[in-house]
Tab-separated table of N, CA and C in Angstrom:
chain	number	residue	atom	x	y	z
A	1	MET	N	99.743	102.296	170.929
A	1	MET	CA	100.380	102.832	169.755
A	1	MET	C	101.518	103.746	170.177
A	2	THR	N	102.465	103.809	169.305
A	2	THR	CA	103.640	104.618	169.615
A	2	THR	C	103.544	105.963	168.926
A	3	ARG	N	104.457	106.822	169.310
A	3	ARG	CA	104.479	108.148	168.687
A	3	ARG	C	104.767	108.057	167.197
A	4	ARG	N	105.591	107.101	166.857
A	4	ARG	CA	105.953	106.944	165.461
A	4	ARG	C	104.719	106.586	164.627
A	5	THR	N	103.850	105.748	165.126
A	5	THR	CA	102.637	105.352	164.422
A	5	THR	C	101.709	106.552	164.251
A	6	PHE	N	101.568	107.373	165.308
A	6	PHE	CA	100.734	108.579	165.210
A	6	PHE	C	101.299	109.561	164.186
A	7	ALA	N	102.607	109.705	164.154
A	7	ALA	CA	103.242	110.613	163.196
A	7	ALA	C	103.006	110.120	161.767
A	8	THR	N	103.106	108.810	161.578
A	8	THR	CA	102.863	108.238	160.252
A	8	THR	C	101.412	108.433	159.847
A	9	MET	N	100.482	108.233	160.776
A	9	MET	CA	99.060	108.407	160.477
A	9	MET	C	98.745	109.863	160.155
A	10	ASN	N	99.350	110.778	160.896
A	10	ASN	CA	99.133	112.203	160.623
A	10	ASN	C	99.683	112.586	159.248
A	11	ALA	N	100.836	112.030	158.895
A	11	ALA	CA	101.420	112.318	157.582
A	11	ALA	C	100.530	111.767	156.473
A	12	LEU	N	100.009	110.557	156.661
A	12	LEU	CA	99.111	109.970	155.665
A	12	LEU	C	97.817	110.768	155.547
A	13	ARG	N	97.293	111.219	156.683
A	13	ARG	CA	96.077	112.020	156.682
A	13	ARG	C	96.309	113.345	155.949
A	14	ALA	N	97.460	113.971	156.187
A	14	ALA	CA	97.794	115.226	155.512
A	14	ALA	C	97.956	115.001	154.008
A	15	LEU	N	98.590	113.877	153.638
A	15	LEU	CA	98.758	113.551	152.223
A	15	LEU	C	97.410	113.299	151.553
A	16	ALA	N	96.515	112.601	152.241
A	16	ALA	CA	95.184	112.331	151.690
A	16	ALA	C	94.401	113.630	151.520
A	17	THR	N	94.489	114.525	152.500
A	17	THR	CA	93.798	115.815	152.413
A	17	THR	C	94.349	116.640	151.254
A	18	PHE	N	95.674	116.670	151.136
A	18	PHE	CA	96.304	117.408	150.039
A	18	PHE	C	95.886	116.834	148.687
A	19	SER	N	95.881	115.525	148.561
A	19	SER	CA	95.490	114.871	147.307
A	19	SER	C	94.042	115.191	146.957
A	20	PHE	N	93.158	115.105	147.948
A	20	PHE	CA	91.744	115.396	147.714
A	20	PHE	C	91.551	116.841	147.267
A	21	LEU	N	92.198	117.767	147.958
A	21	LEU	CA	92.059	119.180	147.601
A	21	LEU	C	92.651	119.465	146.218
A	22	SER	N	93.742	118.801	145.867
A	22	SER	CA	94.343	118.988	144.540
A	22	SER	C	93.400	118.518	143.444
A	23	VAL	N	92.814	117.337	143.632
A	23	VAL	CA	91.880	116.807	142.641
A	23	VAL	C	90.644	117.695	142.548
A	24	ALA	N	90.139	118.170	143.678
A	24	ALA	CA	88.964	119.045	143.673
A	24	ALA	C	89.270	120.365	142.965
A	25	LEU	N	90.452	120.906	143.202
A	25	LEU	CA	90.835	122.163	142.561
A	25	LEU	C	90.972	121.990	141.051
A	26	ILE	N	91.606	120.918	140.629
A	26	ILE	CA	91.752	120.654	139.194
A	26	ILE	C	90.387	120.403	138.561
A	27	GLY	N	89.529	119.676	139.263
A	27	GLY	CA	88.189	119.385	138.741
A	27	GLY	C	87.348	120.632	138.571
A	28	THR	N	87.416	121.554	139.517
A	28	THR	CA	86.614	122.775	139.393
A	28	THR	C	87.202	123.743	138.376
A	29	SER	N	88.504	123.673	138.137
A	29	SER	CA	89.076	124.572	137.128
A	29	SER	C	88.655	124.154	135.725
A	30	ALA	N	88.275	122.897	135.553
A	30	ALA	CA	87.813	122.428	134.244
A	30	ALA	C	86.382	122.867	133.961
A	31	CYS	N	85.680	123.375	134.951
A	31	CYS	CA	84.283	123.792	134.783
A	31	CYS	C	84.214	125.243	134.329
A	32	GLU	N	84.775	125.518	133.192
A	32	GLU	CA	84.752	126.864	132.652
A	32	GLU	C	84.417	126.774	131.170
A	33	SER	N	83.688	127.739	130.690
A	33	SER	CA	83.327	127.702	129.272
A	33	SER	C	84.558	127.997	128.418
A	34	ARG	N	84.573	127.401	127.217
A	34	ARG	CA	85.676	127.604	126.284
A	34	ARG	C	85.256	128.617	125.235
A	35	ILE	N	86.155	129.534	124.933
A	35	ILE	CA	85.896	130.550	123.921
A	35	ILE	C	86.861	130.304	122.769
A	36	SER	N	86.324	130.250	121.553
A	36	SER	CA	87.172	130.005	120.387
A	36	SER	C	86.838	131.008	119.288
A	37	SER	N	87.877	131.409	118.568
A	37	SER	CA	87.715	132.355	117.459
A	37	SER	C	87.931	131.622	116.152
A	38	HIS	N	87.143	131.973	115.148
A	38	HIS	CA	87.220	131.341	113.839
A	38	HIS	C	87.237	132.416	112.765
A	39	GLY	N	87.917	132.132	111.678
A	39	GLY	CA	87.875	133.017	110.521
A	39	GLY	C	88.929	134.102	110.539
A	40	HIS	N	88.705	135.138	109.733
A	40	HIS	CA	89.630	136.255	109.570
A	40	HIS	C	89.269	137.361	110.555
A	41	THR	N	90.192	137.691	111.426
A	41	THR	CA	89.985	138.829	112.314
A	41	THR	C	90.668	140.033	111.672
A	42	ILE	N	89.877	140.989	111.245
A	42	ILE	CA	90.402	142.167	110.550
A	42	ILE	C	90.376	143.334	111.521
A	43	ASP	N	91.538	143.943	111.735
A	43	ASP	CA	91.569	145.099	112.630
A	43	ASP	C	91.528	146.395	111.811
A	44	GLU	N	91.403	147.498	112.512
A	44	GLU	CA	91.241	148.807	111.861
A	44	GLU	C	92.466	149.189	111.035
A	45	ALA	N	93.662	148.804	111.490
A	45	ALA	CA	94.884	149.164	110.758
A	45	ALA	C	94.915	148.487	109.392
A	46	GLU	N	94.516	147.226	109.333
A	46	GLU	CA	94.478	146.517	108.048
A	46	GLU	C	93.410	147.111	107.135
A	47	LEU	N	92.279	147.444	107.718
A	47	LEU	CA	91.185	148.012	106.932
A	47	LEU	C	91.563	149.390	106.381
A	48	ALA	N	92.378	150.140	107.139
A	48	ALA	CA	92.788	151.477	106.697
A	48	ALA	C	93.757	151.414	105.516
A	49	LYS	N	94.453	150.292	105.337
A	49	LYS	CA	95.396	150.149	104.221
A	49	LYS	C	94.683	150.011	102.878
A	50	ILE	N	93.414	149.667	102.904
A	50	ILE	CA	92.659	149.458	101.671
A	50	ILE	C	91.963	150.768	101.303
A	51	GLU	N	92.297	151.295	100.131
A	51	GLU	CA	91.741	152.561	99.676
A	51	GLU	C	90.679	152.296	98.618
A	52	LEU	N	89.487	152.824	98.862
A	52	LEU	CA	88.394	152.651	97.903
A	52	LEU	C	88.730	153.366	96.601
A	53	GLY	N	88.512	152.684	95.488
A	53	GLY	CA	88.776	153.258	94.178
A	53	GLY	C	90.218	153.136	93.729
A	54	LYS	N	91.136	152.744	94.619
A	54	LYS	CA	92.553	152.610	94.257
A	54	LYS	C	93.060	151.183	94.449
A	55	SER	N	92.692	150.562	95.554
A	55	SER	CA	93.194	149.215	95.854
A	55	SER	C	92.556	148.194	94.927
A	56	LYS	N	93.367	147.231	94.515
A	56	LYS	CA	92.884	146.160	93.646
A	56	LYS	C	92.599	144.916	94.480
A	57	LYS	N	92.004	143.942	93.825
A	57	LYS	CA	91.696	142.684	94.505
A	57	LYS	C	92.978	141.995	94.969
A	58	SER	N	94.042	142.111	94.195
A	58	SER	CA	95.321	141.515	94.587
A	58	SER	C	95.863	142.176	95.859
A	59	ASP	N	95.661	143.505	96.006
A	59	ASP	CA	96.064	144.197	97.233
A	59	ASP	C	95.258	143.681	98.420
A	60	LEU	N	93.986	143.471	98.183
A	60	LEU	CA	93.095	142.957	99.223
A	60	LEU	C	93.576	141.594	99.713
A	61	ILE	N	93.917	140.715	98.777
A	61	ILE	CA	94.389	139.376	99.145
A	61	ILE	C	95.753	139.459	99.823
A	62	PHE	N	96.618	140.376	99.381
A	62	PHE	CA	97.929	140.532	99.998
A	62	PHE	C	97.814	141.019	101.439
A	63	ILE	N	96.913	141.958	101.694
A	63	ILE	CA	96.771	142.540	103.035
A	63	ILE	C	95.993	141.624	103.973
A	64	LEU	N	94.874	141.089	103.513
A	64	LEU	CA	93.971	140.338	104.394
A	64	LEU	C	94.028	138.828	104.217
A	65	GLY	N	94.613	138.360	103.135
A	65	GLY	CA	94.609	136.929	102.857
A	65	GLY	C	93.423	136.561	101.986
A	66	LYS	N	93.311	135.267	101.706
A	66	LYS	CA	92.225	134.775	100.859
A	66	LYS	C	90.887	134.984	101.566
A	67	PRO	N	89.848	135.422	100.855
A	67	PRO	CA	88.542	135.640	101.496
A	67	PRO	C	87.934	134.339	102.012
A	68	SER	N	87.056	134.463	102.997
A	68	SER	CA	86.346	133.294	103.519
A	68	SER	C	85.508	132.666	102.418
A	69	PHE	N	84.826	133.491	101.643
A	69	PHE	CA	84.088	133.028	100.465
A	69	PHE	C	83.819	134.222	99.561
A	70	GLU	N	83.471	133.919	98.329
A	70	GLU	CA	83.186	134.973	97.360
A	70	GLU	C	81.739	134.882	96.925
A	71	GLY	N	81.203	136.000	96.471
A	71	GLY	CA	79.810	136.047	96.048
A	71	GLY	C	79.541	135.147	94.860
A	72	ALA	N	78.322	134.670	94.769
A	72	ALA	CA	77.930	133.762	93.694
A	72	ALA	C	77.580	134.532	92.428
A	73	PHE	N	77.652	133.844	91.308
A	73	PHE	CA	77.217	134.349	90.007
A	73	PHE	C	77.955	135.616	89.584
A	74	GLY	N	79.238	135.691	89.891
A	74	GLY	CA	80.039	136.831	89.455
A	74	GLY	C	79.584	138.149	90.034
A	75	SER	N	79.139	138.149	91.290
A	75	SER	CA	78.622	139.374	91.905
A	75	SER	C	79.722	140.365	92.245
A	76	GLY	N	80.987	139.927	92.241
A	76	GLY	CA	82.084	140.836	92.541
A	76	GLY	C	82.196	141.165	94.014
A	77	LYS	N	81.773	140.267	94.856
A	77	LYS	CA	81.851	140.511	96.296
A	77	LYS	C	82.779	139.480	96.931
A	78	SER	N	83.600	139.954	97.870
A	78	SER	CA	84.468	139.079	98.654
A	78	SER	C	84.106	139.264	100.117
A	79	TYR	N	83.976	138.156	100.828
A	79	TYR	CA	83.530	138.186	102.218
A	79	TYR	C	84.624	137.655	103.136
A	80	TYR	N	84.877	138.376	104.216
A	80	TYR	CA	85.794	137.941	105.266
A	80	TYR	C	84.967	137.800	106.541
A	81	VAL	N	84.891	136.588	107.059
A	81	VAL	CA	84.027	136.303	108.203
A	81	VAL	C	84.884	136.030	109.430
A	82	SER	N	84.526	136.647	110.541
A	82	SER	CA	85.162	136.413	111.829
A	82	SER	C	84.067	136.084	112.832
A	83	GLN	N	84.281	135.024	113.609
A	83	GLN	CA	83.237	134.586	114.538
A	83	GLN	C	83.874	134.137	115.847
A	84	THR	N	83.267	134.527	116.953
A	84	THR	CA	83.697	134.081	118.271
A	84	THR	C	82.579	133.245	118.862
A	85	MET	N	82.946	132.031	119.304
A	85	MET	CA	81.950	131.110	119.855
A	85	MET	C	82.327	130.757	121.287
A	86	GLU	N	81.301	130.535	122.101
A	86	GLU	CA	81.496	130.137	123.492
A	86	GLU	C	80.782	128.813	123.711
A	87	GLU	N	81.513	127.859	124.287
A	87	GLU	CA	80.931	126.558	124.590
A	87	GLU	C	80.867	126.410	126.100
A	88	PRO	N	79.666	126.533	126.682
A	88	PRO	CA	79.545	126.346	128.117
A	88	PRO	C	79.813	124.892	128.488
A	89	VAL	N	80.081	124.662	129.755
A	89	VAL	CA	80.340	123.307	130.221
A	89	VAL	C	79.107	122.457	129.946
A	90	ALA	N	79.310	121.332	129.277
A	90	ALA	CA	78.239	120.399	128.919
A	90	ALA	C	77.104	121.116	128.192
A	91	GLY	N	77.467	122.009	127.296
A	91	GLY	CA	76.444	122.756	126.562
A	91	GLY	C	76.716	122.769	125.074
A	92	ILE	N	75.947	123.548	124.369
A	92	ILE	CA	76.037	123.663	122.918
A	92	ILE	C	76.732	124.978	122.580
A	93	ASN	N	77.563	124.955	121.537
A	93	ASN	CA	78.251	126.172	121.106
A	93	ASN	C	77.250	127.280	120.804
A	94	GLU	N	77.592	128.480	121.252
A	94	GLU	CA	76.773	129.652	120.963
A	94	GLU	C	77.671	130.719	120.363
A	95	THR	N	77.181	131.387	119.338
A	95	THR	CA	77.935	132.470	118.728
A	95	THR	C	77.768	133.713	119.583
A	96	THR	N	78.898	134.243	120.082
A	96	THR	CA	78.827	135.456	120.891
A	96	THR	C	79.000	136.703	120.031
A	97	SER	N	79.813	136.595	118.975
A	97	SER	CA	79.946	137.728	118.057
A	97	SER	C	80.313	137.217	116.670
A	98	ARG	N	79.822	137.914	115.670
A	98	ARG	CA	80.133	137.580	114.278
A	98	ARG	C	80.279	138.886	113.516
A	99	THR	N	81.355	138.983	112.761
A	99	THR	CA	81.586	140.159	111.936
A	99	THR	C	81.868	139.699	110.513
A	100	ILE	N	81.155	140.274	109.565
A	100	ILE	CA	81.369	139.977	108.154
A	100	ILE	C	81.770	141.282	107.475
A	101	VAL	N	82.953	141.270	106.866
A	101	VAL	CA	83.413	142.428	106.104
A	101	VAL	C	83.248	142.068	104.636
A	102	MET	N	82.417	142.852	103.938
A	102	MET	CA	82.087	142.572	102.543
A	102	MET	C	82.709	143.651	101.652
A	103	PHE	N	83.534	143.215	100.713
A	103	PHE	CA	84.168	144.121	99.763
A	103	PHE	C	83.491	143.959	98.411
A	104	THR	N	83.106	145.077	97.800
A	104	THR	CA	82.529	145.062	96.457
A	104	THR	C	83.632	145.430	95.479
A	105	ILE	N	83.827	144.558	94.479
A	105	ILE	CA	84.909	144.728	93.510
A	105	ILE	C	84.291	144.845	92.120
A	106	ASP	N	84.739	145.846	91.354
A	106	ASP	CA	84.163	146.043	90.018
A	106	ASP	C	84.850	145.155	88.979
A	107	ASN	N	84.502	145.355	87.700
A	107	ASN	CA	85.032	144.516	86.615
A	107	ASN	C	86.530	144.689	86.391
A	108	GLU	N	87.102	145.827	86.806
A	108	GLU	CA	88.547	146.057	86.665
A	108	GLU	C	89.310	145.596	87.899
A	109	ASP	N	88.677	144.830	88.778
A	109	ASP	CA	89.276	144.319	90.026
A	109	ASP	C	89.677	145.431	90.992
A	110	ILE	N	88.930	146.515	91.015
A	110	ILE	CA	89.193	147.615	91.943
A	110	ILE	C	88.125	147.592	93.027
A	111	VAL	N	88.566	147.772	94.280
A	111	VAL	CA	87.643	147.764	95.420
A	111	VAL	C	86.824	149.044	95.394
A	112	ARG	N	85.495	148.903	95.337
A	112	ARG	CA	84.601	150.058	95.246
A	112	ARG	C	83.866	150.361	96.547
A	113	ALA	N	83.593	149.344	97.376
A	113	ALA	CA	82.834	149.584	98.610
A	113	ALA	C	83.229	148.561	99.670
A	114	VAL	N	83.087	148.983	100.924
A	114	VAL	CA	83.335	148.104	102.071
A	114	VAL	C	82.130	148.211	102.991
A	115	ASP	N	81.551	147.075	103.336
A	115	ASP	CA	80.430	147.034	104.277
A	115	ASP	C	80.799	146.102	105.418
A	116	VAL	N	80.476	146.514	106.634
A	116	VAL	CA	80.733	145.686	107.813
A	116	VAL	C	79.389	145.294	108.410
A	117	LEU	N	79.170	143.988	108.532
A	117	LEU	CA	77.925	143.449	109.085
A	117	LEU	C	78.244	142.691	110.366
A	118	ASP	N	77.350	142.768	111.339
A	118	ASP	CA	77.537	141.981	112.560
A	118	ASP	C	76.425	140.949	112.678
A	119	GLU	N	76.393	140.220	113.811
A	119	GLU	CA	75.419	139.126	113.950
A	119	GLU	C	73.977	139.612	113.962
A	120	THR	N	73.738	140.876	114.270
A	120	THR	CA	72.366	141.385	114.265
A	120	THR	C	71.904	141.719	112.846
A	121	SER	N	72.843	141.854	111.911
A	121	SER	CA	72.489	142.201	110.535
A	121	SER	C	72.039	141.000	109.720
A	122	GLY	N	72.394	139.797	110.168
A	122	GLY	CA	72.081	138.603	109.396
A	122	GLY	C	70.648	138.151	109.589
A	123	LEU	N	70.255	137.193	108.788
A	123	LEU	CA	68.922	136.619	108.894
A	123	LEU	C	68.905	135.538	109.962
A	124	SER	N	67.815	135.449	110.701
A	124	SER	CA	67.650	134.368	111.657
A	124	SER	C	66.968	133.215	110.945
A	125	ILE	N	67.574	132.050	111.036
A	125	ILE	CA	67.028	130.866	110.380
A	125	ILE	C	66.463	129.957	111.454
A	126	ALA	N	65.208	129.612	111.313
A	126	ALA	CA	64.542	128.769	112.309
A	126	ALA	C	64.982	127.324	112.135
A	127	HIS	N	65.332	126.698	113.240
A	127	HIS	CA	65.689	125.283	113.238
A	127	HIS	C	64.404	124.497	113.445
A	128	ILE	N	64.002	123.730	112.440
A	128	ILE	CA	62.698	123.076	112.483
A	128	ILE	C	62.752	121.720	113.156
A	129	ASP	N	63.660	120.855	112.716
A	129	ASP	CA	63.652	119.488	113.215
A	129	ASP	C	65.059	118.929	113.156
A	130	GLU	N	65.293	117.847	113.897
A	130	GLU	CA	66.596	117.201	113.889
A	130	GLU	C	66.890	116.544	112.550
A	131	LYS	N	65.866	115.998	111.905
A	131	LYS	CA	66.043	115.309	110.636
A	131	LYS	C	65.287	116.056	109.548
A	132	THR	N	65.843	116.027	108.357
A	132	THR	CA	65.171	116.635	107.221
A	132	THR	C	64.100	115.678	106.725
A	133	PRO	N	62.848	116.119	106.684
A	133	PRO	CA	61.798	115.218	106.205
A	133	PRO	C	61.979	114.929	104.717
A	134	THR	N	61.829	113.668	104.356
A	134	THR	CA	61.948	113.267	102.956
A	134	THR	C	60.696	112.521	102.547
A	135	PRO	N	60.308	112.651	101.287
A	135	PRO	CA	59.131	111.909	100.838
A	135	PRO	C	59.475	110.432	100.694
A	136	GLY	N	58.467	109.600	100.782
A	136	GLY	CA	58.686	108.172	100.605
A	136	GLY	C	58.185	107.394	101.801
A	137	ASN	N	58.459	106.116	101.762
A	137	ASN	CA	57.988	105.230	102.823
A	137	ASN	C	59.056	105.066	103.887
A	138	THR	N	58.597	104.842	105.090
A	138	THR	CA	59.522	104.520	106.167
A	138	THR	C	59.241	103.085	106.582
A	139	TYR	N	60.222	102.240	106.390
A	139	TYR	CA	60.075	100.826	106.691
A	139	TYR	C	60.792	100.502	107.989
A	140	GLY	N	60.184	99.615	108.767
A	140	GLY	CA	60.842	99.085	109.947
A	140	GLY	C	61.795	97.970	109.539
A	141	ALA	N	62.484	97.387	110.520
A	141	ALA	CA	63.471	96.345	110.234
A	141	ALA	C	62.807	95.116	109.613
A	142	ILE	N	61.663	94.692	110.137
A	142	ILE	CA	60.984	93.499	109.622
A	142	ILE	C	60.462	93.757	108.213
A	143	ASP	N	59.910	94.945	107.962
A	143	ASP	CA	59.438	95.294	106.619
A	143	ASP	C	60.582	95.231	105.607
A	144	GLN	N	61.748	95.718	106.003
A	144	GLN	CA	62.889	95.698	105.094
A	144	GLN	C	63.340	94.272	104.791
A	145	ILE	N	63.326	93.396	105.803
A	145	ILE	CA	63.727	92.002	105.585
A	145	ILE	C	62.791	91.334	104.588
A	146	PHE	N	61.464	91.467	104.797
A	146	PHE	CA	60.511	90.841	103.880
A	146	PHE	C	60.592	91.452	102.482
A	147	LYS	N	60.828	92.743	102.386
A	147	LYS	CA	60.957	93.383	101.080
A	147	LYS	C	62.176	92.833	100.346
A	148	ASN	N	63.291	92.636	101.066
A	148	ASN	CA	64.487	92.062	100.445
A	148	ASN	C	64.253	90.617	100.019
A	149	LEU	N	63.512	89.846	100.831
A	149	LEU	CA	63.208	88.459	100.461
A	149	LEU	C	62.349	88.417	99.201
A	150	LYS	N	61.356	89.306	99.102
A	150	LYS	CA	60.518	89.362	97.902
A	150	LYS	C	61.355	89.733	96.681
A	151	ARG	N	62.256	90.676	96.857
A	151	ARG	CA	63.103	91.113	95.757
A	151	ARG	C	64.029	89.975	95.304
A	152	ARG	N	64.594	89.232	96.266
A	152	ARG	CA	65.473	88.118	95.944
A	152	ARG	C	64.707	87.020	95.209
A	153	ARG	N	63.481	86.727	95.666
A	153	ARG	CA	62.659	85.694	95.034
A	153	ARG	C	62.333	86.091	93.590
A	154	ALA	N	62.067	87.379	93.375
A	154	ALA	CA	61.734	87.846	92.028
A	154	ALA	C	62.931	87.714	91.088
A	155	THR	N	64.140	87.910	91.576
A	155	THR	CA	65.320	87.796	90.712
A	155	THR	C	65.675	86.343	90.429
A	156	GLU	N	65.309	85.419	91.331
A	156	GLU	CA	65.610	84.000	91.129
A	156	GLU	C	64.678	83.367	90.107
A	157	GLU	N	63.499	83.874	89.941
A	157	GLU	CA	62.519	83.271	89.020
A	157	GLU	C	62.750	83.609	87.608
């Protein structure tokens, strides 16, 4: 072999090593959990602009935007929800923080109270099963075929 062949082989070996290390580096950088924020993030400056007993619901919407949801049955409550979730690599989303700012509004559309709730203030709901149990029969594929044949025969007669 000549020097030129050795130089070419060394260059190819260096290129292969560089390519392998580049792919490995990119692959390991993808192994990081993703953090995402959802909802209305309300900071202290925005909250300070709202004066209890003076600010109206229209002021609230102007400063903070439309609420995430409003209370049911005319309760006069507006809720702003902010949530941060973390999705580990090949995992299920987990809520890392949740803040609910609840405004109580009276009949004249004036803000009367502000309550701040976090994820520890909420109720824990137990996850029972993957599917919601329903009453009735559970038929297999063959049972369904015969049931359809019986139904078809009954309509033909």
